[in-house]
PDB file of C-alpha atoms in Angstrom:
ATOM      1  CA  MET A  10      96.321  96.139  83.286  1.00 85.00           C
ATOM      2  CA  ARG A  11      94.825  92.684  83.663  1.00 91.00           C
ATOM      3  CA  ALA A  12      91.727  92.120  85.777  1.00 93.00           C
ATOM      4  CA  VAL A  13      92.374  89.857  88.775  1.00 91.00           C
ATOM      5  CA  TRP A  14      88.706  89.321  89.660  1.00 92.00           C
ATOM      6  CA  LYS A  15      85.242  89.817  88.181  1.00 93.00           C
ATOM      7  CA  GLY A  16      81.982  90.125  90.062  1.00 92.00           C
ATOM      8  CA  ALA A  17      79.526  92.726  91.288  1.00 94.00           C
ATOM      9  CA  VAL A  18      79.122  95.263  94.068  1.00 95.00           C
ATOM     10  CA  THR A  19      75.781  94.648  95.763  1.00 92.00           C
ATOM     11  CA  PHE A  20      73.855  96.749  98.271  1.00 88.00           C
ATOM     12  CA  GLY A  21      70.140  96.323  98.729  1.00 84.00           C
ATOM     13  CA  LEU A  22      68.690  95.474  95.329  1.00 86.00           C
ATOM     14  CA  VAL A  23      71.398  97.419  93.493  1.00 87.00           C
ATOM     15  CA  ASN A  24      73.908  95.369  91.516  1.00 91.00           C
ATOM     16  CA  VAL A  25      77.027  96.970  89.993  1.00 94.00           C
ATOM     17  CA  PRO A  26      79.075  94.612  87.746  1.00 94.00           C
ATOM     18  CA  VAL A  27      82.797  95.367  88.086  1.00 96.00           C
ATOM     19  CA  LYS A  28      86.289  94.162  87.275  1.00 95.00           C
ATOM     20  CA  LEU A  29      89.066  94.339  89.867  1.00 95.00           C
ATOM     21  CA  TYR A  30      92.597  95.531  89.049  1.00 96.00           C
ATOM     22  CA  SER A  31      95.683  95.824  91.262  1.00 95.00           C
ATOM     23  CA  ALA A  32      96.253  99.524  91.938  1.00 95.00           C
ATOM     24  CA  THR A  33      99.922  99.256  92.884  1.00 92.00           C
ATOM     25  CA  GLU A  34     103.056  97.586  91.562  1.00 90.00           C
ATOM     26  CA  ASP A  35     106.564  96.949  92.832  1.00 87.00           C
ATOM     27  CA  HIS A  36     109.309  99.095  91.266  1.00 90.00           C
ATOM     28  CA  ASP A  37     112.240  97.183  92.789  1.00 90.00           C
ATOM     29  CA  VAL A  38     114.954  95.832  90.501  1.00 88.00           C
ATOM     30  CA  SER A  39     114.466  92.085  90.099  1.00 88.00           C
ATOM     31  CA  LEU A  40     117.541  90.143  91.209  1.00 88.00           C
ATOM     32  CA  HIS A  41     118.126  86.390  91.318  1.00 86.00           C
ATOM     33  CA  GLN A  42     120.546  84.249  93.296  1.00 88.00           C
ATOM     34  CA  VAL A  43     123.778  82.867  91.829  1.00 87.00           C
ATOM     35  CA  HIS A  44     126.701  80.761  93.070  1.00 89.00           C
ATOM     36  CA  ASP A  45     129.491  83.093  94.239  1.00 87.00           C
ATOM     37  CA  GLU A  46     132.190  80.844  92.745  1.00 87.00           C
ATOM     38  CA  ASP A  47     131.000  80.469  89.152  1.00 86.00           C
ATOM     39  CA  GLY A  48     127.900  82.676  88.802  1.00 84.00           C
ATOM     40  CA  GLY A  49     125.620  79.695  88.192  1.00 89.00           C
ATOM     41  CA  ARG A  50     121.908  80.308  88.755  1.00 88.00           C
ATOM     42  CA  ILE A  51     120.512  78.903  92.012  1.00 90.00           C
ATOM     43  CA  ARG A  52     117.329  76.867  91.531  1.00 88.00           C
ATOM     44  CA  TYR A  53     114.937  75.544  94.150  1.00 87.00           C
ATOM     45  CA  GLN A  54     113.171  72.226  93.794  1.00 89.00           C
ATOM     46  CA  ARG A  55     109.970  71.009  95.443  1.00 92.00           C
ATOM     47  CA  LYS A  56     111.003  67.585  96.685  1.00 92.00           C
ATOM     48  CA  CYS A  57     108.763  65.069  98.457  1.00 94.00           C
ATOM     49  CA  GLU A  58     110.156  63.923 101.818  1.00 90.00           C
ATOM     50  CA  VAL A  59     108.562  60.469 101.429  1.00 92.00           C
ATOM     51  CA  CYS A  60     109.544  59.335  97.920  1.00 94.00           C
ATOM     52  CA  GLY A  61     112.324  61.832  97.237  1.00 91.00           C
ATOM     53  CA  LYS A  62     110.862  62.826  93.859  1.00 93.00           C
ATOM     54  CA  VAL A  63     110.769  66.392  92.541  1.00 93.00           C
ATOM     55  CA  VAL A  64     107.060  67.299  92.402  1.00 94.00           C
ATOM     56  CA  ASP A  65     105.403  69.538  89.800  1.00 92.00           C
ATOM     57  CA  TYR A  66     103.380  72.408  91.219  1.00 88.00           C
ATOM     58  CA  LYS A  67     100.171  70.975  89.701  1.00 89.00           C
ATOM     59  CA  ASN A  68     100.585  67.890  91.900  1.00 91.00           C
ATOM     60  CA  ILE A  69     100.937  69.811  95.163  1.00 91.00           C
ATOM     61  CA  ASP A  70      98.060  70.052  97.645  1.00 91.00           C
ATOM     62  CA  LYS A  71      97.847  71.924 100.935  1.00 92.00           C
ATOM     63  CA  ALA A  72      97.632  70.318 104.359  1.00 93.00           C
ATOM     64  CA  TYR A  73      96.972  71.203 107.993  1.00 92.00           C
ATOM     65  CA  ASP A  74      98.924  69.526 110.794  1.00 92.00           C
ATOM     66  CA  ASP A  75      97.525  69.775 114.330  1.00 89.00           C
ATOM     67  CA  GLY A  76     100.530  68.021 115.827  1.00 88.00           C
ATOM     68  CA  GLU A  77      98.965  64.563 115.784  1.00 89.00           C
ATOM     69  CA  GLN A  78      97.144  64.300 112.473  1.00 91.00           C
ATOM     70  CA  THR A  79      97.557  65.793 109.015  1.00 90.00           C
ATOM     71  CA  VAL A  80      94.526  66.743 106.941  1.00 93.00           C
ATOM     72  CA  VAL A  81      95.047  67.229 103.201  1.00 92.00           C
ATOM     73  CA  ILE A  82      93.065  70.068 101.598  1.00 90.00           C
ATOM     74  CA  THR A  83      92.802  69.857  97.805  1.00 88.00           C
ATOM     75  CA  ASP A  84      92.093  72.680  95.365  1.00 84.00           C
ATOM     76  CA  ASP A  85      88.649  71.173  94.782  1.00 85.00           C
ATOM     77  CA  ASP A  86      87.974  71.319  98.531  1.00 85.00           C
ATOM     78  CA  LEU A  87      88.850  75.013  98.604  1.00 79.00           C
ATOM     79  CA  LYS A  88      86.797  75.827  95.512  1.00 77.00           C
ATOM     80  CA  ALA A  89      83.792  74.102  97.078  1.00 78.00           C
ATOM     81  CA  LEU A  90      83.709  76.501 100.038  1.00 75.00           C
ATOM     82  CA  PRO A  91      80.653  78.803  99.842  1.00 68.00           C
ATOM     83  CA  ALA A  92      82.697  81.966 100.411  1.00 66.00           C
ATOM     84  CA  GLU A  93      85.130  81.070  97.626  1.00 60.00           C
ATOM     85  CA  ARG A  94      82.284  80.578  95.145  1.00 62.00           C
ATOM     86  CA  SER A  95      80.852  84.031  95.833  1.00 74.00           C
ATOM     87  CA  ARG A  96      81.419  86.634  93.124  1.00 86.00           C
ATOM     88  CA  GLU A  97      79.969  89.514  95.083  1.00 90.00           C
ATOM     89  CA  ILE A  98      81.403  92.516  96.865  1.00 94.00           C
ATOM     90  CA  GLU A  99      78.715  92.797  99.511  1.00 93.00           C
ATOM     91  CA  VAL A 100      78.208  96.184 101.156  1.00 95.00           C
ATOM     92  CA  VAL A 101      77.490  95.652 104.853  1.00 94.00           C
ATOM     93  CA  GLU A 102      77.511  99.272 106.048  1.00 95.00           C
ATOM     94  CA  PHE A 103      78.471 102.844 105.185  1.00 96.00           C
ATOM     95  CA  VAL A 104      80.767 104.677 107.610  1.00 96.00           C
ATOM     96  CA  PRO A 105      82.285 108.192 107.792  1.00 95.00           C
ATOM     97  CA  ASN A 106      85.479 108.458 105.737  1.00 93.00           C
ATOM     98  CA  ASP A 107      87.648 109.290 108.757  1.00 93.00           C
ATOM     99  CA  GLN A 108      86.605 106.318 110.905  1.00 94.00           C
ATOM    100  CA  ILE A 109      88.975 103.775 109.357  1.00 94.00           C
ATOM    101  CA  ASP A 110      92.416 103.747 110.953  1.00 95.00           C
ATOM    102  CA  PRO A 111      95.077 103.701 108.169  1.00 94.00           C
ATOM    103  CA  ILE A 112      96.916 100.928 110.031  1.00 95.00           C
ATOM    104  CA  MET A 113      94.175  98.559 108.849  1.00 95.00           C
ATOM    105  CA  PHE A 114      94.732  99.147 105.114  1.00 95.00           C
ATOM    106  CA  ASP A 115      96.316  96.241 103.250  1.00 94.00           C
ATOM    107  CA  ARG A 116      96.094  96.066  99.418  1.00 95.00           C
ATOM    108  CA  SER A 117      94.481  98.503  96.967  1.00 96.00           C
ATOM    109  CA  TYR A 118      92.436  97.657  93.869  1.00 97.00           C
ATOM    110  CA  TYR A 119      90.672  99.721  91.203  1.00 97.00           C
ATOM    111  CA  LEU A 120      87.131  98.867  90.155  1.00 97.00           C
ATOM    112  CA  GLU A 121      86.095  99.219  86.507  1.00 96.00           C
ATOM    113  CA  PRO A 122      82.476  99.045  85.312  1.00 95.00           C
ATOM    114  CA  ASP A 123      81.772  95.703  83.632  1.00 94.00           C
ATOM    115  CA  SER A 124      78.483  96.341  81.876  1.00 87.00           C
ATOM    116  CA  ALA A 125      77.160  98.090  78.781  1.00 87.00           C
ATOM    117  CA  SER A 126      76.018 101.007  80.940  1.00 87.00           C
ATOM    118  CA  SER A 127      78.098 102.555  83.724  1.00 92.00           C
ATOM    119  CA  LYS A 128      75.116 104.353  85.275  1.00 92.00           C
ATOM    120  CA  ALA A 129      74.930 102.171  88.400  1.00 92.00           C
ATOM    121  CA  TYR A 130      78.706 102.543  88.880  1.00 95.00           C
ATOM    122  CA  VAL A 131      78.590 106.340  88.559  1.00 95.00           C
ATOM    123  CA  LEU A 132      75.554 106.512  90.843  1.00 93.00           C
ATOM    124  CA  LEU A 133      77.400 104.626  93.592  1.00 94.00           C
ATOM    125  CA  ARG A 134      80.494 106.789  93.129  1.00 96.00           C
ATOM    126  CA  GLU A 135      78.579 110.062  93.340  1.00 95.00           C
ATOM    127  CA  THR A 136      76.547 108.817  96.306  1.00 94.00           C
ATOM    128  CA  LEU A 137      79.707 108.051  98.275  1.00 96.00           C
ATOM    129  CA  GLU A 138      81.193 111.423  97.308  1.00 95.00           C
ATOM    130  CA  SER A 139      78.150 113.465  98.262  1.00 95.00           C
ATOM    131  CA  THR A 140      77.680 111.715 101.609  1.00 95.00           C
ATOM    132  CA  ASP A 141      81.396 111.581 102.584  1.00 95.00           C
ATOM    133  CA  ARG A 142      81.002 107.891 103.299  1.00 96.00           C
ATOM    134  CA  THR A 143      83.064 104.766 102.768  1.00 96.00           C
ATOM    135  CA  ALA A 144      81.388 101.422 102.172  1.00 96.00           C
ATOM    136  CA  ILE A 145      82.565  98.529 104.332  1.00 97.00           C
ATOM    137  CA  VAL A 146      82.343  95.410 102.180  1.00 96.00           C
ATOM    138  CA  GLN A 147      83.029  91.700 102.354  1.00 94.00           C
ATOM    139  CA  MET A 148      84.278  89.616  99.456  1.00 92.00           C
ATOM    140  CA  ALA A 149      86.162  86.437  98.583  1.00 87.00           C
ATOM    141  CA  LEU A 150      89.467  86.983  96.812  1.00 86.00           C
ATOM    142  CA  ARG A 151      92.283  84.497  96.234  1.00 80.00           C
ATOM    143  CA  GLN A 152      90.890  81.841  98.552  1.00 75.00           C
ATOM    144  CA  LYS A 153      90.345  84.232 101.437  1.00 83.00           C
ATOM    145  CA  THR A 154      87.373  86.106 102.807  1.00 87.00           C
ATOM    146  CA  ARG A 155      88.288  89.773 102.822  1.00 92.00           C
ATOM    147  CA  LEU A 156      87.019  92.749 104.736  1.00 95.00           C
ATOM    148  CA  ALA A 157      87.514  95.873 102.654  1.00 96.00           C
ATOM    149  CA  ALA A 158      86.764  99.564 102.284  1.00 97.00           C
ATOM    150  CA  LEU A 159      85.113 100.697  99.061  1.00 97.00           C
ATOM    151  CA  ARG A 160      85.717 104.383  98.468  1.00 96.00           C
ATOM    152  CA  VAL A 161      86.099 107.019  95.777  1.00 96.00           C
ATOM    153  CA  HIS A 162      89.542 107.742  94.326  1.00 96.00           C
ATOM    154  CA  GLY A 163      89.400 110.500  91.733  1.00 94.00           C
ATOM    155  CA  ASP A 164      86.943 109.317  89.083  1.00 95.00           C
ATOM    156  CA  VAL A 165      87.066 105.640  89.996  1.00 96.00           C
ATOM    157  CA  LEU A 166      85.873 103.403  92.782  1.00 97.00           C
ATOM    158  CA  MET A 167      88.581 101.700  94.781  1.00 97.00           C
ATOM    159  CA  VAL A 168      88.566  98.706  97.097  1.00 97.00           C
ATOM    160  CA  GLN A 169      91.198  98.596  99.820  1.00 97.00           C
ATOM    161  CA  THR A 170      91.348  95.322 101.690  1.00 96.00           C
ATOM    162  CA  LEU A 171      91.523  95.668 105.461  1.00 96.00           C
ATOM    163  CA  LEU A 172      93.294  93.652 108.096  1.00 96.00           C
ATOM    164  CA  TRP A 173      91.016  91.829 110.501  1.00 94.00           C
ATOM    165  CA  SER A 174      90.973  93.293 113.999  1.00 93.00           C
ATOM    166  CA  ASP A 175      92.954  90.370 115.445  1.00 94.00           C
ATOM    167  CA  GLU A 176      95.706  90.944 112.859  1.00 95.00           C
ATOM    168  CA  VAL A 177      96.569  94.387 114.239  1.00 94.00           C
ATOM    169  CA  ARG A 178      98.918  94.269 117.190  1.00 94.00           C
ATOM    170  CA  ALA A 179      98.452  96.474 120.225  1.00 92.00           C
ATOM    171  CA  ALA A 180     101.286  98.902 120.975  1.00 90.00           C
ATOM    172  CA  ASP A 181     102.023  97.913 124.559  1.00 90.00           C
ATOM    173  CA  PHE A 182     105.318  99.545 125.557  1.00 90.00           C
ATOM    174  CA  ALA A 183     106.229  99.790 129.219  1.00 89.00           C
ATOM    175  CA  SER A 184     108.441 102.806 128.531  1.00 89.00           C
ATOM    176  CA  LEU A 185     105.394 104.863 127.497  1.00 88.00           C
ATOM    177  CA  SER A 186     103.606 104.197 130.778  1.00 87.00           C
ATOM    178  CA  GLU A 187     106.180 106.200 132.715  1.00 89.00           C
ATOM    179  CA  PRO A 188     105.210 109.855 133.350  1.00 90.00           C
ATOM    180  CA  VAL A 189     107.192 112.408 131.328  1.00 89.00           C
ATOM    181  CA  LYS A 190     107.141 116.147 132.012  1.00 91.00           C
ATOM    182  CA  ILE A 191     107.181 118.398 128.938  1.00 90.00           C
ATOM    183  CA  SER A 192     107.721 122.087 129.617  1.00 91.00           C
ATOM    184  CA  ALA A 193     105.779 124.803 127.811  1.00 92.00           C
ATOM    185  CA  LYS A 194     109.047 126.103 126.320  1.00 90.00           C
ATOM    186  CA  GLU A 195     109.951 122.697 124.895  1.00 90.00           C
ATOM    187  CA  LEU A 196     106.504 122.329 123.374  1.00 91.00           C
ATOM    188  CA  ASP A 197     106.672 125.828 121.896  1.00 92.00           C
ATOM    189  CA  LEU A 198     110.082 125.212 120.296  1.00 90.00           C
ATOM    190  CA  SER A 199     108.885 121.877 118.949  1.00 91.00           C
ATOM    191  CA  LYS A 200     105.853 123.566 117.373  1.00 92.00           C
ATOM    192  CA  GLN A 201     108.119 126.184 115.789  1.00 90.00           C
ATOM    193  CA  LEU A 202     110.201 123.427 114.210  1.00 89.00           C
ATOM    194  CA  VAL A 203     107.068 121.755 112.878  1.00 90.00           C
ATOM    195  CA  GLU A 204     105.821 125.057 111.422  1.00 90.00           C
ATOM    196  CA  SER A 205     109.148 125.587 109.661  1.00 88.00           C
ATOM    197  CA  LEU A 206     108.678 122.257 107.852  1.00 87.00           C
ATOM    198  CA  VAL A 207     104.984 122.600 106.981  1.00 88.00           C
ATOM    199  CA  SER A 208     104.239 121.864 103.322  1.00 90.00           C
ATOM    200  CA  ASP A 209     101.764 120.131 101.008  1.00 91.00           C
ATOM    201  CA  PHE A 210     102.544 116.483 100.387  1.00 89.00           C
ATOM    202  CA  ASP A 211     103.707 115.801  96.835  1.00 91.00           C
ATOM    203  CA  PRO A 212     104.689 112.125  96.472  1.00 88.00           C
ATOM    204  CA  GLU A 213     106.395 112.737  93.118  1.00 90.00           C
ATOM    205  CA  GLN A 214     109.180 114.761  94.733  1.00 90.00           C
ATOM    206  CA  TYR A 215     110.335 111.710  96.694  1.00 89.00           C
ATOM    207  CA  VAL A 216     112.343 108.934  95.095  1.00 89.00           C
ATOM    208  CA  ASP A 217     113.608 105.529  96.144  1.00 89.00           C
ATOM    209  CA  GLU A 218     117.307 106.388  96.393  1.00 89.00           C
ATOM    210  CA  TYR A 219     118.355 102.800  97.060  1.00 87.00           C
ATOM    211  CA  GLN A 220     116.744 101.542  93.842  1.00 92.00           C
ATOM    212  CA  GLN A 221     118.268 104.433  91.882  1.00 89.00           C
ATOM    213  CA  GLU A 222     121.722 103.630  93.239  1.00 87.00           C
ATOM    214  CA  LEU A 223     121.200  99.926  92.526  1.00 87.00           C
ATOM    215  CA  ARG A 224     120.355 100.709  88.892  1.00 89.00           C
ATOM    216  CA  THR A 225     123.421 102.960  88.695  1.00 86.00           C
ATOM    217  CA  LEU A 226     125.551 100.133  90.106  1.00 86.00           C
ATOM    218  CA  ILE A 227     124.157  97.656  87.558  1.00 85.00           C
ATOM    219  CA  ALA A 228     124.767 100.073  84.679  1.00 87.00           C
ATOM    220  CA  ALA A 229     128.332 100.722  85.887  1.00 85.00           C
ATOM    221  CA  LYS A 230     129.073  96.997  86.159  1.00 83.00           C
ATOM    222  CA  LEU A 231     127.694  96.376  82.676  1.00 82.00           C
ATOM    223  CA  GLU A 232     129.955  99.092  81.295  1.00 83.00           C
ATOM    224  CA  GLN A 233     133.098  98.726  83.402  1.00 80.00           C
ATOM    225  CA  GLY A 234     132.970  95.111  84.530  1.00 75.00           C
ATOM    226  CA  GLU A 235     133.134  93.770  88.070  1.00 72.00           C
ATOM    227  CA  GLY A 236     135.985  95.959  89.304  1.00 64.00           C
ATOM    228  CA  ILE A 237     134.158  99.272  89.392  1.00 67.00           C
ATOM    229  CA  ASP A 238     135.379 102.278  91.331  1.00 71.00           C
ATOM    230  CA  THR A 239     132.611 102.876  93.877  1.00 67.00           C
ATOM    231  CA  ALA A 240     133.885 106.326  94.816  1.00 71.00           C
ATOM    232  CA  ALA A 241     133.987 107.401  91.167  1.00 70.00           C
ATOM    233  CA  THR A 242     130.504 106.025  90.564  1.00 68.00           C
ATOM    234  CA  PHE A 243     128.717 107.362  93.631  1.00 69.00           C
ATOM    235  CA  GLY A 244     131.072 110.034  94.959  1.00 69.00           C
ATOM    236  CA  GLU A 245     132.980 110.073  98.221  1.00 67.00           C
ATOM    237  CA  GLU A 246     130.960 109.571 101.390  1.00 64.00           C
ATOM    238  CA  PRO A 247     131.884 112.049 104.132  1.00 61.00           C
ATOM    239  CA  GLU A 248     133.303 110.333 107.190  1.00 62.00           C
ATOM    240  CA  GLU A 249     131.252 110.648 110.344  1.00 58.00           C
ATOM    241  CA  GLU A 250     133.039 112.089 113.321  1.00 53.00           C
ATOM    242  CA  ALA A 251     133.281 109.659 116.192  1.00 50.00           C
ATOM    243  CA  GLY A 252     131.905 110.649 119.569  1.00 49.00           C
ATOM    244  CA  GLY A 253     129.572 113.457 118.529  1.00 50.00           C
ATOM    245  CA  GLU A 254     128.687 116.168 121.016  1.00 53.00           C
ATOM    246  CA  VAL A 255     125.789 115.295 123.286  1.00 50.00           C
ATOM    247  CA  ILE A 256     123.246 118.113 123.567  1.00 61.00           C
ATOM    248  CA  ASP A 257     119.983 118.369 125.445  1.00 79.00           C
ATOM    249  CA  LEU A 258     116.541 118.423 123.850  1.00 76.00           C
ATOM    250  CA  MET A 259     116.076 122.199 124.135  1.00 77.00           C
ATOM    251  CA  GLU A 260     119.421 122.881 122.479  1.00 82.00           C
ATOM    252  CA  ALA A 261     118.645 120.393 119.710  1.00 82.00           C
ATOM    253  CA  LEU A 262     115.356 122.168 118.998  1.00 77.00           C
ATOM    254  CA  ARG A 263     117.037 125.596 118.973  1.00 81.00           C
ATOM    255  CA  GLN A 264     119.757 124.432 116.597  1.00 83.00           C
ATOM    256  CA  SER A 265     117.220 122.773 114.295  1.00 82.00           C
ATOM    257  CA  ILE A 266     115.137 125.955 114.076  1.00 81.00           C
ATOM    258  CA  ALA A 267     118.237 128.090 113.526  1.00 83.00           C
ATOM    259  CA  ALA A 268     119.473 125.785 110.773  1.00 82.00           C
ATOM    260  CA  LYS A 269     116.079 125.887 109.078  1.00 79.00           C
ATOM    261  CA  ARG A 270     115.969 129.677 109.208  1.00 80.00           C
ATOM    262  CA  GLU A 271     119.500 129.904 107.840  1.00 80.00           C
ATOM    263  CA  SER A 272     118.694 127.609 104.926  1.00 77.00           C
ATOM    264  CA  GLY A 273     115.491 129.552 104.296  1.00 72.00           C
ATOM    265  CA  ALA A 274     117.467 132.757 103.867  1.00 68.00           C
ATOM    266  CA  GLY A 275     119.602 131.299 101.062  1.00 61.00           C
ATOM    267  CA  SER A 276     118.838 130.194  97.555  1.00 47.00           C
ATOM    268  CA  GLY A 277     117.947 126.738  98.784  1.00 51.00           C
ATOM    269  CA  ALA A 278     114.762 128.105 100.325  1.00 45.00           C
ATOM    270  CA  ALA A 279     113.479 129.279  96.954  1.00 50.00           C
ATOM    271  CA  LYS A 280     114.002 125.819  95.503  1.00 50.00           C
ATOM    272  CA  SER A 281     112.281 124.250  98.483  1.00 47.00           C
ATOM    273  CA  ARG A 282     109.236 126.498  98.122  1.00 47.00           C
ATOM    274  CA  SER A 283     108.981 125.711  94.419  1.00 48.00           C
ATOM    275  CA  GLY A 284     108.886 121.968  94.986  1.00 47.00           C
ATOM    276  CA  GLY A 285     112.355 121.027  96.140  1.00 45.00           C
ATOM    277  CA  THR A 286     115.391 119.971  94.203  1.00 44.00           C
ATOM    278  CA  LYS A 287     114.775 117.589  91.390  1.00 46.00           C
ATOM    279  CA  ALA A 288     115.726 114.015  92.047  1.00 48.00           C
ATOM    280  CA  LYS A 289     118.337 112.453  89.831  1.00 47.00           C
ATOM    281  CA  LYS A 290     116.743 110.184  87.278  1.00 46.00           C
ATOM    282  CA  ALA A 291     117.611 106.531  87.294  1.00 46.00           C
ATOM    283  CA  PRO A 292     119.128 105.083  84.108  1.00 49.00           C
ATOM    284  CA  THR A 293     116.366 104.498  81.583  1.00 47.00           C
ATOM    285  CA  ALA A 294     115.764 101.185  79.888  1.00 46.00           C
ATOM    286  CA  SER A 295     117.236 102.532  76.636  1.00 45.00           C
ATOM    287  CA  ALA A 296     120.314 103.788  78.463  1.00 46.00           C
ATOM    288  CA  GLU A 297     120.789 100.412  80.102  1.00 49.00           C
ATOM    289  CA  LYS A 298     120.450  98.690  76.720  1.00 46.00           C
ATOM    290  CA  GLU A 299     123.056 101.046  75.263  1.00 48.00           C
ATOM    291  CA  THR A 300     125.313 100.298  78.228  1.00 45.00           C
ATOM    292  CA  LYS A 301     124.888  96.560  77.691  1.00 45.00           C
ATOM    293  CA  LYS A 302     125.715  97.040  74.001  1.00 46.00           C
ATOM    294  CA  THR A 303     128.881  98.971  74.891  1.00 44.00           C
ATOM    295  CA  ALA A 304     129.936  96.348  77.415  1.00 45.00           C
ATOM    296  CA  SER A 305     129.306  93.562  74.903  1.00 46.00           C
ATOM    297  CA  THR A 306     131.362  95.365  72.232  1.00 45.00           C
ATOM    298  CA  ARG A 307     134.251  95.821  74.654  1.00 44.00           C
ATOM    299  CA  LYS A 308     134.186  92.149  75.617  1.00 43.00           C
ATOM    300  CA  ARG A 309     134.294  91.064  71.948  1.00 43.00           C
ATOM    301  CA  ALA A 310     137.147  93.471  71.269  1.00 42.00           C
ATOM    302  CA  ALA A 311     139.070  92.114  74.238  1.00 41.00           C
ATOM    303  CA  SER A 312     138.575  88.513  73.109  1.00 43.00           C
ATOM    304  CA  GLU A 313     139.828  89.341  69.611  1.00 44.00           C
TER     305      GLU A 313
END
């Protein structure tokens, strides 16, 4: 991993030098745009509306338009701002761990000690652990002042940037203001359904099926060419019956509970209790390379 920021966590007279690393990454397959007629790559150009020239990124500044005037803001202007020059993660308060609404979380970063001794880092980590507290901090990152939560994640300290309060929308739905009567029987059946699905969350048992299927599609096209048989590659999709039967809420709950009990009595229940069925693995990089090699060999053979 490459550090995206260097500075120090400060609270009181304590100073903890740290490096900041992105804690997450995107696993999506990278696709680019091409012309549907000839497959040519689509490129975008930054063109000036005044002179018509294509402008290099290094020659592009930012600007604010209030409707009447335009103010140009250069990179030097932004770097001169006091907040941008700060290299501190300033602790402003310590709050109970459960007081931060998850809706406010934005991006996650790991903190690594950046000094010869990690004592101050470990001290802060163990202090947060023993007090069940999260530090609310302020910092400047990528030309923005950030509000963030500094907390313990395993053996490391983590900073999770937070949305500002005015960035979180209120859920104001008129339909929820209307009174709804829930019977005790409906609530009881709903609780039974919940209990039948209770488990411990294991993120590794869930997979991004769309990305897996996309990789399978790419591998199939590399091997078979453009005219692939979708049904042979992915299997037949069962047709949905039109005009399904409309049932009431109570009946839906009863059927859901019955279906869960029935599945629990079979062999599927044992698999579910042991962690669920294993997800199909997406084609590995080596498999895709082998597929490309096969496709390339076939193309050469065809041309000969």
